[in-house]
Amino acid sequence: MESFYDNVSKESLIYLSVALAVLIFLYWSTSVILKRLGKNPKYLLPTGSFRKLATPLVLIFLSILIRLKSLRDVLNLEEAGFWFRKASTLLFIFAMTWVMIALLKIVKQIVIRNYDVGVEDNLKARKVYTQFTILERIFIFIIILLAVGFSLMSFPEIRQLGLSIFASAGVAGIIIGFSAQKFIGTILAGIQIAIAQPIKLDDVVIVEGEWGRIEEITLTYVVVAIWDKRRLIVPTPYFIDKPFQNWTKTSADILGTVFLYVDYNVPFDKLREELTRVLNETDLWDGKVNVLQVTDSKPNHVEVRALMSAKDSPTAWDLRVHVREKLIVYLQENYPESIARTRIRIDQDHQK
């Protein structure tokens, strides 16, 4: 009775054994190097990097192993060589795509870990985080698109079909180009936002009359978290084509205003003193700007503007509400006659 070894080429067994040993050694040495780099504080490689690369590396080594002729000889499947090679090619493309995306995420983690978005002065951190978030999605989109293209082109039938389509593109290509114009414009707008940064993650903006923060930026749309917990979904070209307010474009600190409409006999100096006292007694004020000015006068009232500063827009909103309330209460309690009223002059001669 013939054994398994009698039907298998000894040379194929040796080649397969050597190849398997080499692949195992490469996988082991790669894991050791990556784990040591992750533990050594001198290097920038973050911990857990090997876990992200382990599975795609195994698939790459497996694709190499599947392509070996010695494996087919050992399995006695030489007639299935085409399918082994095709499976190896597709598996290699898939694994390499996985590796490139994992490496991209590791690079992003290396860069942004030096920037803390949670601190008060986080402008630079938000710039870096926004750029890498958008560019990461762009590169992932390109990598996946190329991987799908290479996978399809590995089939001769599809390759010939593709060449025929390109050769006879003509009017069809123009039609497709016009049809994809809006989609391409949206993608380009996402790239422009990543480079020019008219908006960044966590920016305070006013869009379509709504006050909110930039919560998410993708290639095709931007999510604005509105103050009342609604979400406004805006296409990315909007922030390139249309005007909008960005309260934190260059810095997080912002000025707040409170308008009061009072009578002509209001004591402005006393009102300034009260504004200073109110600001000094609250932690909402950052101590930079404290101004009270008469900005307009009407027949029936005077417009007074209180100007104050805060570290960011949410704090400025709370500060404005606080100051408005305190100044109104101060006028009610101390100068009620200074509250604006409508006056009617009665002519004594006309009464007679």
Short mmCIF file of C-alpha atoms in Angstrom, two decimals:
data_model
loop_
_atom_site.label_atom_id
_atom_site.label_comp_id
_atom_site.label_asym_id
_atom_site.label_seq_id
_atom_site.Cartn_x
_atom_site.Cartn_y
_atom_site.Cartn_z
CA MET A 1 0.00 0.00 0.00
CA GLU A 2 1.40 3.40 -1.04
CA SER A 3 1.74 6.08 1.59
CA PHE A 4 1.26 9.84 1.19
CA TYR A 5 5.00 10.40 0.91
CA ASP A 6 5.30 7.97 -1.96
CA ASN A 7 2.99 10.11 -4.14
CA VAL A 8 4.57 13.44 -3.27
CA SER A 9 7.75 14.87 -4.66
CA LYS A 10 10.41 15.08 -1.98
CA GLU A 11 11.71 18.28 -3.59
CA SER A 12 8.26 19.90 -3.30
CA LEU A 13 8.04 18.93 0.35
CA ILE A 14 11.42 20.47 1.04
CA TYR A 15 10.54 23.68 -0.82
CA LEU A 16 7.21 23.94 0.95
CA SER A 17 8.76 23.29 4.36
CA VAL A 18 11.48 25.88 3.81
CA ALA A 19 8.98 28.45 2.54
CA LEU A 20 6.67 27.83 5.50
CA ALA A 21 9.57 28.13 7.93
CA VAL A 22 10.72 31.40 6.32
CA LEU A 23 7.22 32.88 6.45
CA ILE A 24 6.79 31.89 10.09
CA PHE A 25 10.18 33.39 10.92
CA LEU A 26 9.29 36.64 9.11
CA TYR A 27 5.98 36.88 10.95
CA TRP A 28 7.63 36.19 14.31
CA SER A 29 10.48 38.68 13.74
CA THR A 30 8.01 41.36 12.58
CA SER A 31 5.88 40.86 15.69
CA VAL A 32 8.92 41.06 17.97
CA ILE A 33 10.18 44.26 16.33
CA LEU A 34 6.80 46.00 16.38
CA LYS A 35 6.08 45.02 19.98
CA ARG A 36 9.48 46.26 21.15
CA LEU A 37 9.06 49.54 19.27
CA GLY A 38 5.65 49.95 20.88
CA LYS A 39 7.05 49.46 24.38
CA ASN A 40 10.16 51.61 23.93
CA PRO A 41 9.38 55.27 24.79
CA LYS A 42 12.22 56.41 22.49
CA TYR A 43 10.20 55.42 19.46
CA LEU A 44 6.98 56.95 18.17
CA LEU A 45 5.24 53.69 17.36
CA PRO A 46 2.09 53.48 19.52
CA THR A 47 1.24 50.40 21.50
CA GLY A 48 -1.15 47.99 19.86
CA SER A 49 0.27 48.61 16.39
CA PHE A 50 1.05 44.94 15.85
CA ARG A 51 -2.52 43.90 16.63
CA LYS A 52 -3.70 46.13 13.77
CA LEU A 53 -1.18 44.60 11.37
CA ALA A 54 -1.18 40.98 12.53
CA THR A 55 -4.13 39.66 10.50
CA PRO A 56 -3.26 41.35 7.17
CA LEU A 57 0.35 40.19 7.52
CA VAL A 58 -0.84 36.61 7.98
CA LEU A 59 -2.98 36.97 4.85
CA ILE A 60 -0.02 38.31 2.86
CA PHE A 61 2.13 35.37 3.90
CA LEU A 62 -0.76 33.04 3.14
CA SER A 63 -1.16 34.52 -0.34
CA ILE A 64 2.54 33.85 -0.99
CA LEU A 65 2.18 30.31 0.27
CA ILE A 66 -0.85 29.63 -1.95
CA ARG A 67 1.08 30.76 -5.02
CA LEU A 68 3.89 28.23 -4.49
CA LYS A 69 3.96 25.41 -7.03
CA SER A 70 5.26 23.07 -4.37
CA LEU A 71 1.99 23.43 -2.42
CA ARG A 72 0.00 22.32 -5.45
CA ASP A 73 2.36 19.41 -5.93
CA VAL A 74 1.93 18.31 -2.32
CA LEU A 75 -1.86 18.61 -2.56
CA ASN A 76 -1.83 16.95 -6.00
CA LEU A 77 -3.82 19.87 -7.45
CA GLU A 78 -1.49 21.00 -10.21
CA GLU A 79 -4.36 21.23 -12.71
CA ALA A 80 -5.95 23.91 -10.49
CA GLY A 81 -2.93 26.18 -10.79
CA PHE A 82 -4.94 29.02 -12.40
CA TRP A 83 -7.36 29.22 -9.50
CA PHE A 84 -4.55 29.04 -6.92
CA ARG A 85 -2.75 31.94 -8.62
CA LYS A 86 -5.96 33.93 -8.96
CA ALA A 87 -6.83 33.37 -5.28
CA SER A 88 -3.29 34.35 -4.32
CA THR A 89 -3.48 37.58 -6.32
CA LEU A 90 -6.85 38.62 -4.91
CA LEU A 91 -5.84 37.71 -1.37
CA PHE A 92 -2.59 39.67 -1.71
CA ILE A 93 -4.42 42.78 -3.00
CA PHE A 94 -6.95 42.53 -0.18
CA ALA A 95 -4.25 42.07 2.47
CA MET A 96 -2.08 44.90 1.13
CA THR A 97 -5.11 47.21 1.15
CA TRP A 98 -5.72 46.24 4.76
CA VAL A 99 -2.06 46.87 5.65
CA MET A 100 -2.02 50.30 4.01
CA ILE A 101 -5.20 51.39 5.79
CA ALA A 102 -3.85 50.09 9.12
CA LEU A 103 -0.55 51.92 8.57
CA LEU A 104 -2.48 55.09 7.74
CA LYS A 105 -4.40 54.85 11.02
CA ILE A 106 -1.16 54.24 12.93
CA VAL A 107 0.46 57.32 11.35
CA LYS A 108 -2.62 59.38 12.25
CA GLN A 109 -2.46 58.11 15.82
CA ILE A 110 1.24 59.02 16.02
CA VAL A 111 0.64 62.56 14.83
CA ILE A 112 -2.53 63.51 16.74
CA ARG A 113 -1.52 62.00 20.06
CA ASN A 114 0.71 65.03 20.62
CA TYR A 115 -2.31 67.34 20.38
CA ASP A 116 -5.05 67.42 22.99
CA VAL A 117 -8.41 68.59 21.68
CA GLY A 118 -9.82 68.68 25.22
CA VAL A 119 -7.76 71.65 26.41
CA GLU A 120 -9.17 75.19 26.38
CA ASP A 121 -6.74 76.58 23.78
CA ASN A 122 -7.13 73.74 21.29
CA LEU A 123 -6.98 75.65 18.00
CA LYS A 124 -3.82 73.96 16.71
CA ALA A 125 -5.01 70.55 17.87
CA ARG A 126 -8.32 70.99 16.03
CA LYS A 127 -6.47 72.07 12.88
CA VAL A 128 -4.27 68.96 12.89
CA TYR A 129 -7.13 66.63 13.82
CA THR A 130 -9.35 68.03 11.05
CA GLN A 131 -6.65 67.73 8.40
CA PHE A 132 -5.75 64.16 9.27
CA THR A 133 -9.36 63.06 9.64
CA ILE A 134 -10.32 64.30 6.18
CA LEU A 135 -7.07 63.25 4.49
CA GLU A 136 -7.36 59.81 6.09
CA ARG A 137 -10.79 59.32 4.52
CA ILE A 138 -9.52 60.58 1.16
CA PHE A 139 -6.58 58.15 1.17
CA ILE A 140 -8.78 55.26 2.31
CA PHE A 141 -11.20 56.02 -0.52
CA ILE A 142 -8.34 56.10 -3.08
CA ILE A 143 -6.73 52.94 -1.68
CA ILE A 144 -9.99 50.98 -1.80
CA LEU A 145 -10.76 52.30 -5.30
CA LEU A 146 -7.33 51.22 -6.57
CA ALA A 147 -7.65 47.84 -4.86
CA VAL A 148 -11.00 47.18 -6.53
CA GLY A 149 -9.53 48.29 -9.87
CA PHE A 150 -6.49 46.03 -9.56
CA SER A 151 -8.69 43.12 -8.50
CA LEU A 152 -10.98 43.52 -11.51
CA MET A 153 -8.08 44.04 -13.92
CA SER A 154 -6.53 40.76 -12.77
CA PHE A 155 -9.25 38.98 -14.76
CA PRO A 156 -8.36 38.97 -18.50
CA GLU A 157 -11.99 39.18 -19.58
CA ILE A 158 -12.67 42.29 -17.50
CA ARG A 159 -9.37 43.81 -18.61
CA GLN A 160 -10.32 43.41 -22.28
CA LEU A 161 -13.75 44.82 -21.56
CA GLY A 162 -12.19 47.80 -19.83
CA LEU A 163 -9.85 48.46 -22.75
CA SER A 164 -12.78 48.27 -25.16
CA ILE A 165 -14.78 50.72 -23.08
CA PHE A 166 -11.86 53.15 -22.91
CA ALA A 167 -11.26 52.79 -26.64
CA SER A 168 -14.90 53.60 -27.46
CA ALA A 169 -15.53 56.13 -24.71
CA GLY A 170 -16.40 59.14 -26.91
CA VAL A 171 -19.73 60.71 -26.10
CA ALA A 172 -20.41 58.22 -23.31
CA GLY A 173 -17.33 59.47 -21.46
CA ILE A 174 -18.53 63.05 -21.76
CA ILE A 175 -21.98 62.12 -20.46
CA ILE A 176 -20.50 60.22 -17.52
CA GLY A 177 -18.20 63.16 -16.82
CA PHE A 178 -21.10 65.59 -16.61
CA SER A 179 -23.07 63.14 -14.47
CA ALA A 180 -20.18 62.75 -12.04
CA GLN A 181 -19.37 66.46 -11.99
CA LYS A 182 -21.32 67.14 -8.81
CA PHE A 183 -19.84 64.12 -7.03
CA ILE A 184 -16.31 65.08 -8.07
CA GLY A 185 -16.96 68.67 -6.98
CA THR A 186 -18.09 67.42 -3.57
CA ILE A 187 -14.92 65.34 -3.18
CA LEU A 188 -12.75 68.29 -4.22
CA ALA A 189 -14.58 70.50 -1.72
CA GLY A 190 -13.71 68.00 1.03
CA ILE A 191 -10.05 68.11 -0.01
CA GLN A 192 -10.13 71.92 -0.08
CA ILE A 193 -11.61 72.01 3.43
CA ALA A 194 -8.78 69.76 4.65
CA ILE A 195 -6.14 72.07 3.15
CA ALA A 196 -7.61 75.59 3.53
CA GLN A 197 -9.60 74.76 6.70
CA PRO A 198 -12.46 77.28 6.59
CA ILE A 199 -13.92 75.00 9.26
CA LYS A 200 -12.36 72.63 11.78
CA LEU A 201 -13.72 70.04 14.12
CA ASP A 202 -15.38 71.65 17.17
CA ASP A 203 -15.54 75.07 15.48
CA VAL A 204 -18.47 77.24 16.53
CA VAL A 205 -20.39 78.30 13.43
CA ILE A 206 -23.67 79.87 12.38
CA VAL A 207 -25.04 78.06 9.32
CA GLU A 208 -28.46 78.73 7.84
CA GLY A 209 -29.24 80.86 10.91
CA GLU A 210 -28.42 77.99 13.29
CA TRP A 211 -25.77 78.20 16.03
CA GLY A 212 -23.78 75.02 16.56
CA ARG A 213 -20.47 73.20 16.56
CA ILE A 214 -18.77 71.23 13.79
CA GLU A 215 -19.19 67.65 14.99
CA GLU A 216 -18.04 65.63 11.97
CA ILE A 217 -16.41 66.36 8.60
CA THR A 218 -16.57 63.77 5.82
CA LEU A 219 -15.73 63.93 2.12
CA THR A 220 -19.33 64.62 1.16
CA TYR A 221 -21.05 66.27 4.12
CA VAL A 222 -20.51 68.08 7.42
CA VAL A 223 -22.48 67.46 10.61
CA VAL A 224 -23.25 70.56 12.70
CA ALA A 225 -24.38 69.84 16.27
CA ILE A 226 -26.91 72.57 17.03
CA TRP A 227 -27.25 73.93 20.56
CA ASP A 228 -30.62 72.21 21.14
CA LYS A 229 -29.12 68.77 20.25
CA ARG A 230 -30.43 68.73 16.68
CA ARG A 231 -28.02 67.83 13.86
CA LEU A 232 -27.73 69.91 10.70
CA ILE A 233 -26.33 67.94 7.74
CA VAL A 234 -24.64 70.29 5.25
CA PRO A 235 -22.93 69.29 1.96
CA THR A 236 -19.21 70.09 1.98
CA PRO A 237 -19.42 72.47 -1.04
CA TYR A 238 -21.65 74.73 1.10
CA PHE A 239 -18.61 75.84 3.16
CA ILE A 240 -16.73 76.71 -0.05
CA ASP A 241 -19.51 78.37 -2.05
CA LYS A 242 -21.61 80.21 0.56
CA PRO A 243 -20.83 82.67 3.36
CA PHE A 244 -21.19 81.53 6.96
CA GLN A 245 -20.00 82.65 10.39
CA ASN A 246 -17.08 80.91 12.09
CA TRP A 247 -16.64 82.20 15.62
CA THR A 248 -13.49 80.19 16.35
CA LYS A 249 -11.57 80.47 13.06
CA THR A 250 -8.43 81.95 14.63
CA SER A 251 -9.07 81.64 18.37
CA ALA A 252 -11.63 80.34 20.81
CA ASP A 253 -12.08 83.56 22.80
CA ILE A 254 -14.94 85.82 21.75
CA LEU A 255 -16.62 89.09 22.65
CA GLY A 256 -20.18 89.16 23.96
CA THR A 257 -22.62 92.08 23.81
CA VAL A 258 -25.63 93.08 25.89
CA PHE A 259 -27.95 95.86 24.70
CA LEU A 260 -30.13 97.86 27.09
CA TYR A 261 -32.73 100.45 26.12
CA VAL A 262 -33.05 102.99 28.92
CA ASP A 263 -34.36 106.48 29.62
CA TYR A 264 -32.28 109.61 29.01
CA ASN A 265 -31.83 110.22 32.73
CA VAL A 266 -30.00 106.93 33.39
CA PRO A 267 -26.70 107.42 35.31
CA PHE A 268 -24.13 105.94 32.88
CA ASP A 269 -21.21 106.02 35.32
CA LYS A 270 -23.20 104.08 37.91
CA LEU A 271 -24.16 101.57 35.23
CA ARG A 272 -20.48 101.16 34.29
CA GLU A 273 -19.58 100.54 37.92
CA GLU A 274 -22.30 97.93 38.22
CA LEU A 275 -21.10 96.18 35.05
CA THR A 276 -17.56 96.00 36.45
CA ARG A 277 -18.84 94.63 39.75
CA VAL A 278 -20.95 91.96 38.02
CA LEU A 279 -18.04 90.86 35.81
CA ASN A 280 -15.59 90.69 38.71
CA GLU A 281 -17.95 88.44 40.67
CA THR A 282 -18.34 85.78 37.97
CA ASP A 283 -15.90 83.16 36.68
CA LEU A 284 -17.45 83.42 33.21
CA TRP A 285 -15.50 86.61 32.46
CA ASP A 286 -11.89 86.18 31.32
CA GLY A 287 -10.84 89.62 32.59
CA LYS A 288 -9.90 91.12 29.22
CA VAL A 289 -12.70 93.34 27.89
CA ASN A 290 -15.13 95.42 29.99
CA VAL A 291 -16.76 98.31 28.12
CA LEU A 292 -20.09 100.14 28.42
CA GLN A 293 -20.96 102.64 25.66
CA VAL A 294 -23.93 104.64 24.47
CA THR A 295 -24.29 103.39 20.90
CA ASP A 296 -27.52 105.10 19.79
CA SER A 297 -30.22 107.53 20.86
CA LYS A 298 -33.88 107.59 19.87
CA PRO A 299 -36.68 110.01 20.77
CA ASN A 300 -37.98 107.65 23.47
CA HIS A 301 -34.89 105.80 24.68
CA VAL A 302 -31.10 105.50 24.67
CA GLU A 303 -29.29 102.38 23.46
CA VAL A 304 -26.51 101.22 25.79
CA ARG A 305 -24.12 98.43 24.81
CA ALA A 306 -22.15 96.41 27.33
CA LEU A 307 -19.17 94.65 25.78
CA MET A 308 -17.39 91.80 27.57
CA SER A 309 -15.04 88.91 26.71
CA ALA A 310 -15.04 85.19 27.47
CA LYS A 311 -12.78 82.22 26.78
CA ASP A 312 -15.16 80.61 24.27
CA SER A 313 -18.59 81.08 22.70
CA PRO A 314 -20.64 78.88 25.10
CA THR A 315 -19.14 80.77 28.05
CA ALA A 316 -19.80 84.08 26.29
CA TRP A 317 -23.45 83.15 25.87
CA ASP A 318 -23.81 82.35 29.58
CA LEU A 319 -21.97 85.54 30.48
CA ARG A 320 -24.28 87.69 28.32
CA VAL A 321 -27.37 86.15 29.91
CA HIS A 322 -25.93 86.68 33.38
CA VAL A 323 -24.92 90.31 32.79
CA ARG A 324 -28.22 91.22 31.10
CA GLU A 325 -30.20 89.90 34.05
CA LYS A 326 -28.02 91.60 36.68
CA LEU A 327 -28.10 95.00 34.94
CA ILE A 328 -31.88 94.90 34.55
CA VAL A 329 -32.32 93.99 38.22
CA TYR A 330 -29.92 96.82 39.17
CA LEU A 331 -32.00 99.35 37.24
CA GLN A 332 -35.26 98.03 38.69
CA GLU A 333 -34.01 98.28 42.26
CA ASN A 334 -32.01 101.51 42.09
CA TYR A 335 -33.19 103.57 39.13
CA PRO A 336 -36.68 102.44 38.13
CA GLU A 337 -37.34 105.82 36.58
CA SER A 338 -34.50 105.11 34.13
CA ILE A 339 -36.34 102.27 32.44
CA ALA A 340 -37.45 103.35 28.98
CA ARG A 341 -41.08 104.46 28.77
CA THR A 342 -43.30 105.92 26.12
CA ARG A 343 -44.07 109.59 26.84
CA ILE A 344 -47.08 111.52 25.63
CA ARG A 345 -47.01 115.31 25.79
CA ILE A 346 -50.37 116.93 26.52
CA ASP A 347 -50.78 120.48 25.41
CA GLN A 348 -52.52 122.55 28.11
CA ASP A 349 -53.94 125.05 25.62
CA HIS A 350 -55.42 122.22 23.62
CA GLN A 351 -57.14 120.87 26.77
CA LYS A 352 -58.86 124.19 27.31
#
